Tab-separated table of C-alpha atoms in Angstrom:
chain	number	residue	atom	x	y	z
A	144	UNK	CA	0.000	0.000	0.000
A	145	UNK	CA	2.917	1.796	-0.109
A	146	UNK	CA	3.247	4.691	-2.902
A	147	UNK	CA	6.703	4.522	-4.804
A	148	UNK	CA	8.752	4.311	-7.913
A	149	UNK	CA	6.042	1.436	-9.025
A	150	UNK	CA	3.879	4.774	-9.867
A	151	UNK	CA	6.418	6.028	-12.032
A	152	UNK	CA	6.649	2.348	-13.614
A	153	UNK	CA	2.921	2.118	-14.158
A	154	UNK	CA	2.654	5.159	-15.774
A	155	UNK	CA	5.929	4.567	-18.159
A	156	UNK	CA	4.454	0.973	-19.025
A	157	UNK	CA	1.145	2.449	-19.609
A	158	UNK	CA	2.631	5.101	-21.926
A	159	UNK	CA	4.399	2.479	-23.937
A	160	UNK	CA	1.383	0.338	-24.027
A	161	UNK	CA	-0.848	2.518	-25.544
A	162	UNK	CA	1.888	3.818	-28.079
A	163	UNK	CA	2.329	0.211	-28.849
A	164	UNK	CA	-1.935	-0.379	-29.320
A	165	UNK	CA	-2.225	3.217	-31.136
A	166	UNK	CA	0.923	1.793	-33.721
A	167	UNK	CA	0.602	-2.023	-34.397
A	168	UNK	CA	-3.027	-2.219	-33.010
A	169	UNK	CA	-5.461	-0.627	-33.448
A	170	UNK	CA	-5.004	0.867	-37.217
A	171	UNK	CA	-4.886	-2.380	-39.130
A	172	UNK	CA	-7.789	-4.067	-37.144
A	173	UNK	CA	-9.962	-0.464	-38.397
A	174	UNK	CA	-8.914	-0.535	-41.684
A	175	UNK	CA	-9.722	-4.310	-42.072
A	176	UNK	CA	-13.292	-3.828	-40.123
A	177	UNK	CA	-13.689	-0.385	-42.605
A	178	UNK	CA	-12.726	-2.207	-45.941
A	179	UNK	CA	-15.946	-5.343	-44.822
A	180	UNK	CA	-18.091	-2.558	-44.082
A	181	UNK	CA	-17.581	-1.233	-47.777
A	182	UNK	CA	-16.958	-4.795	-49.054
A	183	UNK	CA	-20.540	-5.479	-47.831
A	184	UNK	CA	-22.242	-2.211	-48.665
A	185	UNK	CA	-20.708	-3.082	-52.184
A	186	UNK	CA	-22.201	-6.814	-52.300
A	187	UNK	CA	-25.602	-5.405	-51.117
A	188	UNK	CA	-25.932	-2.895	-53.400
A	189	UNK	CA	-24.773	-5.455	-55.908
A	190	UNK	CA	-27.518	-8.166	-55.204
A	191	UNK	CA	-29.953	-5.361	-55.435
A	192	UNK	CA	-28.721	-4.091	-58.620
A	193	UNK	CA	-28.954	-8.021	-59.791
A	194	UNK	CA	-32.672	-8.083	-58.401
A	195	UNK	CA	-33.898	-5.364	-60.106
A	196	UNK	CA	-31.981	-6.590	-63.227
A	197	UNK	CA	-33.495	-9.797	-62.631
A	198	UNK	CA	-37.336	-8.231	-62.195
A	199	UNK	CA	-36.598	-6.527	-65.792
A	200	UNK	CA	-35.820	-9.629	-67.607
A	201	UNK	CA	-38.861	-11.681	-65.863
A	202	UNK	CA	-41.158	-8.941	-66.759
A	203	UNK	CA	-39.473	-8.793	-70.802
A	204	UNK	CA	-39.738	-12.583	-70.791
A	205	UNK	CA	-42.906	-12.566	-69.910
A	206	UNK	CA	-44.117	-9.875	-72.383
A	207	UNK	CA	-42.008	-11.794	-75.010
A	208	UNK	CA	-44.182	-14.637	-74.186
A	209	UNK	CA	-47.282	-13.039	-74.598
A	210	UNK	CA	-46.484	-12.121	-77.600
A	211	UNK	CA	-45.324	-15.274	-78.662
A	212	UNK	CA	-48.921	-16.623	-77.927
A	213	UNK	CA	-50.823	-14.224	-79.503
A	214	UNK	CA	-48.587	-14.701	-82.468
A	215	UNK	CA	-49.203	-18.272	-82.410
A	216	UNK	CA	-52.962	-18.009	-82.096
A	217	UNK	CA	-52.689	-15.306	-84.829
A	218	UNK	CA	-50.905	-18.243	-86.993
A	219	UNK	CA	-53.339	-20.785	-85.761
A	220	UNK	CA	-56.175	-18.902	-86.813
A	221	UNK	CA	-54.595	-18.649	-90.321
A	222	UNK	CA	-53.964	-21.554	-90.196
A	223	UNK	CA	-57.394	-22.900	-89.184
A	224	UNK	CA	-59.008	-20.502	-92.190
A	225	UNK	CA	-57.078	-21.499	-94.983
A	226	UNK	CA	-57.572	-24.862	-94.118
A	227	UNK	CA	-61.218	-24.196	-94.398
A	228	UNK	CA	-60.864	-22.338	-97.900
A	229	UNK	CA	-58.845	-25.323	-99.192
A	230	UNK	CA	-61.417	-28.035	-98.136
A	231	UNK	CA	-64.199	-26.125	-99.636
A	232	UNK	CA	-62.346	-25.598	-102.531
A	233	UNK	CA	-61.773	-29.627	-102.755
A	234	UNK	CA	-65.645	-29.457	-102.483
A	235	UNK	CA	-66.248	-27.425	-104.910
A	236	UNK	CA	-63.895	-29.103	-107.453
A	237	UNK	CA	-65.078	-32.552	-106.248
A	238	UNK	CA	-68.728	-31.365	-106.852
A	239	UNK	CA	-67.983	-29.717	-110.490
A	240	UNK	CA	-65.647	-32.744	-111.570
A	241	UNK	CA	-68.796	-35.137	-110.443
A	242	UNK	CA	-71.157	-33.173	-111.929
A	243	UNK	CA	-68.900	-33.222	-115.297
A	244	UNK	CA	-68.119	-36.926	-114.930
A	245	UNK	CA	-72.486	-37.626	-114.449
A	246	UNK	CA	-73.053	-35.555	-117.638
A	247	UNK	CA	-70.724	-37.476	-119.288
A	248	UNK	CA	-71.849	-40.481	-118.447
A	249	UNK	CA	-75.486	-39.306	-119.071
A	250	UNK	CA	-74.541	-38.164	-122.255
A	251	UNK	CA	-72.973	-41.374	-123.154
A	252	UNK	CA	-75.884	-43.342	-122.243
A	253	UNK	CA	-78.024	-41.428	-124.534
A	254	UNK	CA	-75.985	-41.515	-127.309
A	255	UNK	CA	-75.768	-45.669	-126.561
A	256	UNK	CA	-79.881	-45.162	-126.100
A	257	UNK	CA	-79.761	-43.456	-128.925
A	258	UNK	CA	-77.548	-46.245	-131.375
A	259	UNK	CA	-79.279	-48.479	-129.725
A	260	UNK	CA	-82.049	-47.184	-131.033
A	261	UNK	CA	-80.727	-46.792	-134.314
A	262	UNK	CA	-79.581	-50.377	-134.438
A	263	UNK	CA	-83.038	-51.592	-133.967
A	264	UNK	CA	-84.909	-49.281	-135.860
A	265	UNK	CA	-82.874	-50.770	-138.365
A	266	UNK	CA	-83.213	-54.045	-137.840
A	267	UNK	CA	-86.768	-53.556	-137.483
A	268	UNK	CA	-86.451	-52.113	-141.048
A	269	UNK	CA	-84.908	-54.823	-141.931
A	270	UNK	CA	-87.552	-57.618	-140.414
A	271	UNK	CA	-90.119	-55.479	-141.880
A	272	UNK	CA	-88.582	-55.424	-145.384
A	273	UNK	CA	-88.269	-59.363	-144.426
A	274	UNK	CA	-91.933	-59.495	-143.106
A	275	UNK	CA	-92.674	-57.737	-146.211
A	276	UNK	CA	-91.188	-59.663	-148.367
A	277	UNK	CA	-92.871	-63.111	-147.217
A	278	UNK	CA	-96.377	-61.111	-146.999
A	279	UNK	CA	-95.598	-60.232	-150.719
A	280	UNK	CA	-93.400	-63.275	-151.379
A	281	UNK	CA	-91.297	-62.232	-153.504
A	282	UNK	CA	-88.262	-59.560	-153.823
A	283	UNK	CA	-89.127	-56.250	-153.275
A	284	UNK	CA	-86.633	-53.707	-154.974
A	285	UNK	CA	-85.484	-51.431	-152.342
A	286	UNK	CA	-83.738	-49.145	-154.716
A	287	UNK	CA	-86.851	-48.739	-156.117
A	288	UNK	CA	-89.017	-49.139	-153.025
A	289	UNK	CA	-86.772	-47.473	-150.571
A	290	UNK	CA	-88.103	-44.272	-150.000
A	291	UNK	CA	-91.236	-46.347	-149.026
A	292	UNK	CA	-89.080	-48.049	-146.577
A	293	UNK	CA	-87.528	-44.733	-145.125
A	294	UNK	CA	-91.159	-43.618	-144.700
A	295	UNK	CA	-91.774	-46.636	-142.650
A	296	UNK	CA	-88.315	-46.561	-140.628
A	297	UNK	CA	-88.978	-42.818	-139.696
A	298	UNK	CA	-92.213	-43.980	-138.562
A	299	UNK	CA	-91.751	-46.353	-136.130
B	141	UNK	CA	-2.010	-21.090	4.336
B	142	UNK	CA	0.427	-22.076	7.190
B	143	UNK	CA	-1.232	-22.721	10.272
B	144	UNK	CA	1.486	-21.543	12.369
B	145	UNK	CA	-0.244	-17.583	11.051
B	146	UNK	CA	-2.711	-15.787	12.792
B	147	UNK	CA	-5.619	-14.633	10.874
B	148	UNK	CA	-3.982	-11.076	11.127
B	149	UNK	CA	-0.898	-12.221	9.675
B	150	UNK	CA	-2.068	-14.182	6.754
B	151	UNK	CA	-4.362	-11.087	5.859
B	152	UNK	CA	-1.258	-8.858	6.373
B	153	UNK	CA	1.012	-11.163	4.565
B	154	UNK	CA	-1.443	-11.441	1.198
B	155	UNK	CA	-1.518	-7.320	1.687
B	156	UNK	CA	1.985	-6.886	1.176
B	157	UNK	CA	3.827	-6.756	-2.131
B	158	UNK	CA	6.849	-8.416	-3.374
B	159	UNK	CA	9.199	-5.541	-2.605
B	160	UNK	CA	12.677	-4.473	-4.167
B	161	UNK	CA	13.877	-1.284	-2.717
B	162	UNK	CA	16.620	0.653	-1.248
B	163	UNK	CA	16.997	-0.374	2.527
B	164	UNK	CA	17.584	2.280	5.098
B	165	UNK	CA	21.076	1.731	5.771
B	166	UNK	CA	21.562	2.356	1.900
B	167	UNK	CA	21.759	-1.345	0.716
B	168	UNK	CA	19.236	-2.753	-2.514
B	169	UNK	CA	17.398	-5.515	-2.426
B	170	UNK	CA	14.010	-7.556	-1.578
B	171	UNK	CA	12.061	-6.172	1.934
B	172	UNK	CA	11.962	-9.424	3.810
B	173	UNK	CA	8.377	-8.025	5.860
B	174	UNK	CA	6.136	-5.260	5.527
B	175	UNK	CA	7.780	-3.332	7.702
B	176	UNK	CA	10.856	-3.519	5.907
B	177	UNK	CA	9.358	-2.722	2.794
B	178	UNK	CA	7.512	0.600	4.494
B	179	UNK	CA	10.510	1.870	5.585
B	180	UNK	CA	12.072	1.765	2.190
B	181	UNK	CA	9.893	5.197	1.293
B	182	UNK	CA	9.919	6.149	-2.355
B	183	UNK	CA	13.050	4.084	-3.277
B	184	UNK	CA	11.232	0.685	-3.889
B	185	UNK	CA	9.577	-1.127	-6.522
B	186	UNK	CA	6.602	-3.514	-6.534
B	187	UNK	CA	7.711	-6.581	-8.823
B	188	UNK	CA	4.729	-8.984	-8.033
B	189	UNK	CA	2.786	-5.557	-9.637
B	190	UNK	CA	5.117	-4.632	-12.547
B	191	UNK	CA	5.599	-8.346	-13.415
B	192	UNK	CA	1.887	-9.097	-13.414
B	193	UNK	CA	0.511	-5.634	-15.269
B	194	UNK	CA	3.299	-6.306	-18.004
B	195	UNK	CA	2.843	-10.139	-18.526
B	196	UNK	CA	-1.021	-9.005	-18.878
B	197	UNK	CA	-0.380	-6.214	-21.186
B	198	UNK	CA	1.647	-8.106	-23.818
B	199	UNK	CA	-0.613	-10.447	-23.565
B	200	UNK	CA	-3.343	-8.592	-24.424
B	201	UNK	CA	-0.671	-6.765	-27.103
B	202	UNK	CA	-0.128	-9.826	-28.409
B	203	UNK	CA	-3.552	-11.172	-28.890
B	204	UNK	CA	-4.911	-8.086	-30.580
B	205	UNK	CA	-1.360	-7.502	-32.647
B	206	UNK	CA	-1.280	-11.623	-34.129
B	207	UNK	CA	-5.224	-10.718	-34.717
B	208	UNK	CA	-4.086	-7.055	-36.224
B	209	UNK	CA	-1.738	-8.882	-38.931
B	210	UNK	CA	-4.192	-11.452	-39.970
B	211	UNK	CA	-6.675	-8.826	-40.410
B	212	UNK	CA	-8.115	-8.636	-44.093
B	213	UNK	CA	-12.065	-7.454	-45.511
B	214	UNK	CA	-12.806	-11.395	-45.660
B	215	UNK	CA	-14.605	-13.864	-44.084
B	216	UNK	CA	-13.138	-13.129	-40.243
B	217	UNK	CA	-11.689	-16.702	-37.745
B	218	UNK	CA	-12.769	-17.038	-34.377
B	219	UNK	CA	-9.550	-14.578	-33.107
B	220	UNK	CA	-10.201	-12.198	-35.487
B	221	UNK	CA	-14.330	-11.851	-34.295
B	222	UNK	CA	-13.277	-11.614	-31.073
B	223	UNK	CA	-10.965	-9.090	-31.266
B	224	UNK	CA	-12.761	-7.311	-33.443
B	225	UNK	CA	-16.060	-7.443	-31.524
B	226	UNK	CA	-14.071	-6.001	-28.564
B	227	UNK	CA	-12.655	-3.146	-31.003
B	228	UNK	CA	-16.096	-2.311	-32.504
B	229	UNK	CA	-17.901	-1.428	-28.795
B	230	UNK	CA	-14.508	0.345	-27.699
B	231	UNK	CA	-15.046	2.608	-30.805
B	232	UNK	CA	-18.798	2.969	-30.439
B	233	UNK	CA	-18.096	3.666	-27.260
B	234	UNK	CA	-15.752	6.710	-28.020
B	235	UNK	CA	-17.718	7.591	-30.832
B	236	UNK	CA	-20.932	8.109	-28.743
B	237	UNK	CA	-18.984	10.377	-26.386
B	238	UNK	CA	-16.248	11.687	-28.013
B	239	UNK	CA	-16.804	14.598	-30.600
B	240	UNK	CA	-13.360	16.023	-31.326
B	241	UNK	CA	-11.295	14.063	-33.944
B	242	UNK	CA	-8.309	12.528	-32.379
B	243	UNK	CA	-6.313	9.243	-33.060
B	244	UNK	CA	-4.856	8.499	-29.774
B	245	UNK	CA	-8.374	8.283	-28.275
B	246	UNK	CA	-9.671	4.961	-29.738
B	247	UNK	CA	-6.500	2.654	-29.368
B	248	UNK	CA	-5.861	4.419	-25.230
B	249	UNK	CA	-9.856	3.265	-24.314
B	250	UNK	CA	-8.992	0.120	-26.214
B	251	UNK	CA	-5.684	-0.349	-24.077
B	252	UNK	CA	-7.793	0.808	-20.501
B	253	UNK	CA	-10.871	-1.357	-21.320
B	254	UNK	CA	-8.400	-4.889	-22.527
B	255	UNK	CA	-5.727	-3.731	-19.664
B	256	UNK	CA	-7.557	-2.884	-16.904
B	257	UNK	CA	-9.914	-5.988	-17.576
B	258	UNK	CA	-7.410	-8.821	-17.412
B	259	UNK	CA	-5.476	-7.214	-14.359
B	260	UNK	CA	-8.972	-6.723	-12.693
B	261	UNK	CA	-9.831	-10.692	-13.910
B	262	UNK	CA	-6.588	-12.026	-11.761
B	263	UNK	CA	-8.984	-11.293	-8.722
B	264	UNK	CA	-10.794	-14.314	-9.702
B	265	UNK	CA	-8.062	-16.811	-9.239
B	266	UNK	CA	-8.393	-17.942	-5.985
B	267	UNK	CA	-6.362	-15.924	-3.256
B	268	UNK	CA	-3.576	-18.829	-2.296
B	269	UNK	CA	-2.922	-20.482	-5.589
B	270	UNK	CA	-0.233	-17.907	-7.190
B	271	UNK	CA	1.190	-16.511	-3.637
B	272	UNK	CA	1.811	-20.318	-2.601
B	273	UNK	CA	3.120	-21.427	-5.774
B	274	UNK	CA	5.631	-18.178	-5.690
B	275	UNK	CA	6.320	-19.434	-2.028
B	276	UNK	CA	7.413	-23.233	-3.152
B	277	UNK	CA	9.365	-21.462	-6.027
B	278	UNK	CA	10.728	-18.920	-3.458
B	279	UNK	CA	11.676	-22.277	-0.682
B	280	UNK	CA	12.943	-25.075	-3.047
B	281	UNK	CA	14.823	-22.698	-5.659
B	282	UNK	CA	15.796	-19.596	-3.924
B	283	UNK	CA	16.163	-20.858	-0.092
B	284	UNK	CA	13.637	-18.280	0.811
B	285	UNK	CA	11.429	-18.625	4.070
B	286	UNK	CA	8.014	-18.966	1.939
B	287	UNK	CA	6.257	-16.477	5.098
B	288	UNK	CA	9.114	-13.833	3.967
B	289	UNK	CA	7.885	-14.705	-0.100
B	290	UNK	CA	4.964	-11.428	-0.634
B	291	UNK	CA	2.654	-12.344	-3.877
B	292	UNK	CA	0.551	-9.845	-5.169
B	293	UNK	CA	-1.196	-11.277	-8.232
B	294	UNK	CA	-4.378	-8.453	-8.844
B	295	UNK	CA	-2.235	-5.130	-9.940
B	296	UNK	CA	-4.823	-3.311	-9.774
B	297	UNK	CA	-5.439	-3.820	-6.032
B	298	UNK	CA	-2.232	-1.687	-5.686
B	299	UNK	CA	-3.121	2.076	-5.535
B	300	UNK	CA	0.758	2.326	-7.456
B	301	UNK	CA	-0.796	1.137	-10.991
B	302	UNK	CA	-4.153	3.069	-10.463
B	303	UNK	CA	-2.640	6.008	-9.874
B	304	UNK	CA	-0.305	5.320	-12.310
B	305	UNK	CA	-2.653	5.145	-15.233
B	306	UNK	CA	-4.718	7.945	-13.657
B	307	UNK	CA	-1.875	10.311	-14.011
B	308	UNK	CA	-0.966	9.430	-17.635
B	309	UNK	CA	-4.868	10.193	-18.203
B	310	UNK	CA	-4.535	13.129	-16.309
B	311	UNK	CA	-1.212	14.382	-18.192
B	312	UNK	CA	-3.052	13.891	-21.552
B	313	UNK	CA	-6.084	15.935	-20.071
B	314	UNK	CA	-3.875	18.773	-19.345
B	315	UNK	CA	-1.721	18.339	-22.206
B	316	UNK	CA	-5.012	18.523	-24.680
B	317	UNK	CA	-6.367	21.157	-22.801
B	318	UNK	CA	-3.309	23.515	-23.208
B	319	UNK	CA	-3.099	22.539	-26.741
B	320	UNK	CA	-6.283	23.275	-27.592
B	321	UNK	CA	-7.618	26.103	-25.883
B	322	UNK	CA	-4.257	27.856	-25.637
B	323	UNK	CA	-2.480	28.755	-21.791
B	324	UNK	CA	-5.088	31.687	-21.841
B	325	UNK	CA	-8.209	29.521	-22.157
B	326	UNK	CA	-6.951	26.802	-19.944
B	327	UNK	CA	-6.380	29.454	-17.491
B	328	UNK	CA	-9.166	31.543	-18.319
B	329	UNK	CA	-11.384	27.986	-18.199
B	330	UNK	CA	-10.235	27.847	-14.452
B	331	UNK	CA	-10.470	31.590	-12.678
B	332	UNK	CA	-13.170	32.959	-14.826
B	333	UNK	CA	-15.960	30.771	-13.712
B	334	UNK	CA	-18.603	29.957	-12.395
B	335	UNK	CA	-18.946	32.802	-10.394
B	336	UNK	CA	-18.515	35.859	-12.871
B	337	UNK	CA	-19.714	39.751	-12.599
B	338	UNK	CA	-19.390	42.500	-15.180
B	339	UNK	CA	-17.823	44.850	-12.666
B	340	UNK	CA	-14.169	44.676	-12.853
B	341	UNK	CA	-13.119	44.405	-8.998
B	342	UNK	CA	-16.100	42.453	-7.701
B	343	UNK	CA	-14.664	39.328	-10.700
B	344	UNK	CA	-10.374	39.929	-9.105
B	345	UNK	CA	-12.495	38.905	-5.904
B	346	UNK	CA	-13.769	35.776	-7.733
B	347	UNK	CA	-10.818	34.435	-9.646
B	348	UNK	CA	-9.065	33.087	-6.503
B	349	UNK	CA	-12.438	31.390	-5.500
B	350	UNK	CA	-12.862	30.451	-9.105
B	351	UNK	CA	-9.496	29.129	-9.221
B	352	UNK	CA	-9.647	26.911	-6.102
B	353	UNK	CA	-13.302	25.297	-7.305
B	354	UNK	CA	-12.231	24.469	-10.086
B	355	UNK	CA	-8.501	23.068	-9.197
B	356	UNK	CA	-10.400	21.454	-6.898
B	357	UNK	CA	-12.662	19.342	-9.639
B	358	UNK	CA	-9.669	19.488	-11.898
B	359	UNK	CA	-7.213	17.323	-9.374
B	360	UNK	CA	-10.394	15.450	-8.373
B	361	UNK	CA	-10.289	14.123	-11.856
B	362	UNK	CA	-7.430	11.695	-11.236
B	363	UNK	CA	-7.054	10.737	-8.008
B	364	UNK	CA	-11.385	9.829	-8.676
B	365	UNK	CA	-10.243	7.732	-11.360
B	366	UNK	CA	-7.399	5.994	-9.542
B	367	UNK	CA	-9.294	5.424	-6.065
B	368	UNK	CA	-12.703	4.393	-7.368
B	369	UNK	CA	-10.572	1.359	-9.047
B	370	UNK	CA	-8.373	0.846	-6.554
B	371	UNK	CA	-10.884	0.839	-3.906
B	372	UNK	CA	-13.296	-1.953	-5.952
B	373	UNK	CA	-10.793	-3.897	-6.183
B	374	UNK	CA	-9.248	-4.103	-3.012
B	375	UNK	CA	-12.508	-4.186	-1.422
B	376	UNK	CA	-13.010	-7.400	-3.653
B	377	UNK	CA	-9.655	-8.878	-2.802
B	378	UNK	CA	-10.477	-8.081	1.052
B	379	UNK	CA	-13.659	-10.332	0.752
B	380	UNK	CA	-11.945	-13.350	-1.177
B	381	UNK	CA	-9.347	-13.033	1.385
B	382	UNK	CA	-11.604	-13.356	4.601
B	383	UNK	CA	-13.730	-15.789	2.709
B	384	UNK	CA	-10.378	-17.940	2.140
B	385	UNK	CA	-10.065	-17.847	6.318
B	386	UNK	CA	-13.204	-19.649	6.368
B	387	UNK	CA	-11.410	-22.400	4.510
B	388	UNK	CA	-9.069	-23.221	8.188
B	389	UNK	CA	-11.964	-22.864	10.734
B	390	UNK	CA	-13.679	-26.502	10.171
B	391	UNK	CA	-15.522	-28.608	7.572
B	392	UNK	CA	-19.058	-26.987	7.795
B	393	UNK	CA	-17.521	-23.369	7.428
B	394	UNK	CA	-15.256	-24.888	4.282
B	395	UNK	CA	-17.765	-25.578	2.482
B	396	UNK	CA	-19.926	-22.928	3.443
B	397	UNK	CA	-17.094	-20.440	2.284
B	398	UNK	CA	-16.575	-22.621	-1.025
B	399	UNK	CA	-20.095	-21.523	-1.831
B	400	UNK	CA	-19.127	-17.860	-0.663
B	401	UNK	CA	-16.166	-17.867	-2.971
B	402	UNK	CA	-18.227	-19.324	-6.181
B	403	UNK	CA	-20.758	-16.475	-5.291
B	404	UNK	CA	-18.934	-13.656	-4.792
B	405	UNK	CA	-16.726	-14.377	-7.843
B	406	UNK	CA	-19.329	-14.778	-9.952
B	407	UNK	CA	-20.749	-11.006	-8.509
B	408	UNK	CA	-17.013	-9.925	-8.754
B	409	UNK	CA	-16.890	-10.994	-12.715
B	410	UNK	CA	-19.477	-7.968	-12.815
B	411	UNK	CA	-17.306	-5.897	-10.986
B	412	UNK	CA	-14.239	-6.435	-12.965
B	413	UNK	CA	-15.442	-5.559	-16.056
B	414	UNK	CA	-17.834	-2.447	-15.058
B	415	UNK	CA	-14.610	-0.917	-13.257
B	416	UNK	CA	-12.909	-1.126	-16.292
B	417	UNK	CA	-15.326	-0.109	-18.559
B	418	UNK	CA	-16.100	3.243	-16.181
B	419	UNK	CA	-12.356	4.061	-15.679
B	420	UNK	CA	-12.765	3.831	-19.740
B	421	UNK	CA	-15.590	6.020	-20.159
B	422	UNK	CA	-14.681	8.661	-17.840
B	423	UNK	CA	-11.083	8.702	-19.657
B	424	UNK	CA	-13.010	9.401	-22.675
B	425	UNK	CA	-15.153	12.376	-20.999
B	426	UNK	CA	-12.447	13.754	-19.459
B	427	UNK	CA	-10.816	14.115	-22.929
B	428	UNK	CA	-13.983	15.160	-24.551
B	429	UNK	CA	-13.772	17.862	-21.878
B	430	UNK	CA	-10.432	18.689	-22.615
B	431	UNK	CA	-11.344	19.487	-26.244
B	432	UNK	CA	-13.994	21.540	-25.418
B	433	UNK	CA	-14.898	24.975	-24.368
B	434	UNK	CA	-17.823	25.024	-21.647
């Protein structure tokens, strides 16, 4: 409890202490505690610079995508009406090539009906001429009796 | 303790310090009881103190300088946090009360606070353990009678290192204050108030009364700092020394004093660090006021 030269000690150690903590200490343990705080402040400011970047390109994507559907329904409907147009032209040409391919065959018919008819108006001529000649019994000249026997063809 | 010691004499002989000194016929070396080491005077050094404050001091240089050089802006190791949580409340600390820019401020508080703490934190190692193992070191190696061998451990229990610290405080204060308020405002700062008049002779009647108020509060500064640790933590080493008397006066009252010791260090851990934290603070105001006109 006595007061001496330990004072004087204390006070010198002190000193040197302090000199030693303001030197060595204290100056590299603020600048490394200064240089996280900006290191962080940096990184934050970063991540919200990425977020926002981030939000940007979500909301172009998604506009990009809505216009990527309507383009595709535009396509679809396109699509959807030329198909129409094509299978009612099909229908129309399939209609107008029937209808061209009945009249033909109609018209062939008639002009069968019609030899047909030829064939046996002739031969009917001809049994007639035949019937004609038995009623008569004997030879009729159809050069000279043949515009009688047109008569009669036209006839029946 | 030795039972051949009174209770007296075992408090007396863990109040003395390990003292090297000039005897009275003119002679150096160790004081060999407490009287001898009173009558040395001024001529005499405490080793148990020096040796204890400066083992505790490089240590805590040590620690903070291997943490200082590892230091970088990355990911920080379990040293590094540490350290660097106990730098970060020292400098909001002196940020919240200290105004004036000034680079010696930040790494002293540091040094009170870390110093201050671990010399206050050698209370809690119980009383006989380093004074009997200096005693067996003193007996087998040195031939010593171990009741002639003084320990010390706490340094801060001797009024030698508070005051020393308080006076290096108190040397900055009035080194600051001259420097930046000039020998006229430092002066002026301590006859011209509180007590002022605009009549000329009425204020020469006030500047001696001025003068010793406010010496007065000025030279209270210090020896406030210094006592109000000093007297903590002698107070503290009192109890842990009357508690460890309990420890020779029967089973019942050894155990009964075991649980006394656990409680009272565990209060004590308080104590340590709030006295160094306040002799921290008021550096740090003291300072402030220093660089301030008021």
């Amino acid at each position: 409890m006595n007061i001496n030269l330990t004072l004087i000690g204390q006070s010198i150690t002190f000193i040197i202490f302090v000199w030693f903590c303001m030197k060595f200490v204290w100056p590299p343990i603020m600048g490394a505690l200064h240089e996280r705080q900006k290191k962080i402040a940096d990184g934050l400011a970063a991540a919200e610079r990425g977020q926002h970047e981030q939000e940007l390109a979500e909301k172009a994507a998604a506009e990009k995508l809505h216009e990527a559907k309507e383009q595709a329904g535009e396509i679809l409907a396109q699509a959807q009406k030329r198909a129409g147009e094509i299978v009612d032209e099909a229908k129309n040409d399939a209609r107008t090539e029937g209808e061209r391919l009945v009249a033909a065959a109609q018209s062939e018919i008639e002009q069968e009906v019609n030899r047909a008819k030829e064939a046996l108006r002739k031969q009917v001529a001809s049994i007639a001429v035949a019937g004609a000649s038995k009623v008569l019994e004997r030879e009729v000249n159809e050069s000279a009796h043949g515009d009688i026997l047109d008569k009669l063809v036209a006839e029946i | 303790m030795s039972s051949e010691m009174t209770s007296a004499d075992y408090i007396k002989h863990h109040l003395t310090n390990w003292t090297y000194g000039k005897h009275p016929d003119g002679s150096w070396g160790f004081a060999h009881s407490t009287d001898e080491a009173k009558e040395m005077g001024f001529m005499a050094i405490h080793v148990d103190t020096m040796f204890w404050s400066i083992f505790l001091g490089v240590f805590f240089l040590w620690l903070f300088r291997k943490a200082a050089k590892q230091a970088e802006a990355g990911v920080p190791g379990k040293l590094q946090n540490f350290v660097e949580s106990i730098v970060e409340f020292i400098d909001t600390s002196v940020r919240g009360s200290f105004s004036a820019r000034n680079a010696l401020v930040a790494p002293l508080s540091l040094t009170i606070f870390t110093w201050i703490f671990l010399m206050n934190f050698m209370d809690l190692v119980p009383v006989d353990w380093l004074p009997s193992l200096a005693a067996w070191i003193g007996q087998s190696f040195f031939g010593a009678d171990p009741h002639h061998v003084y320990f010390k451990v706490v340094p801060t229990t001797d009024p030698n290192a508070t005051f020393g610290m308080a006076f290096a405080v108190f040397f900055l204060v009035l080194y600051y204050s001259i420097k930046i308020k000039g020998i006229g405002g430092f002066t002026g700062e301590l006859t011209l108030q509180p007590f002022q008049s605009k009549n000329k002779l009425v204020m020469l009647l006030f500047i001696p009364i001025n003068f010793l108020l406010e010496f007065v509060s000025l030279i209270a500064k210090p020896i406030s700092l210094a006592l109000r640790l000093f007297g903590n933590m002698y107070a503290g080493e009192m109890i842990f020394i009357l508690i460890a008397l309990m420890f020779s006066a029967g089973l019942g009252m050894g155990i009964f004093g075991g649980f006394l010791q656990l409680g009272w260090a565990i209060f004590h851990i308080l104590i340590v660090t709030l006295q160094a934290f306040i002799f921290m603070t008021l550096t740090i105001v003291y300072l402030e006021m220093a660089h301030h006109e008021h």
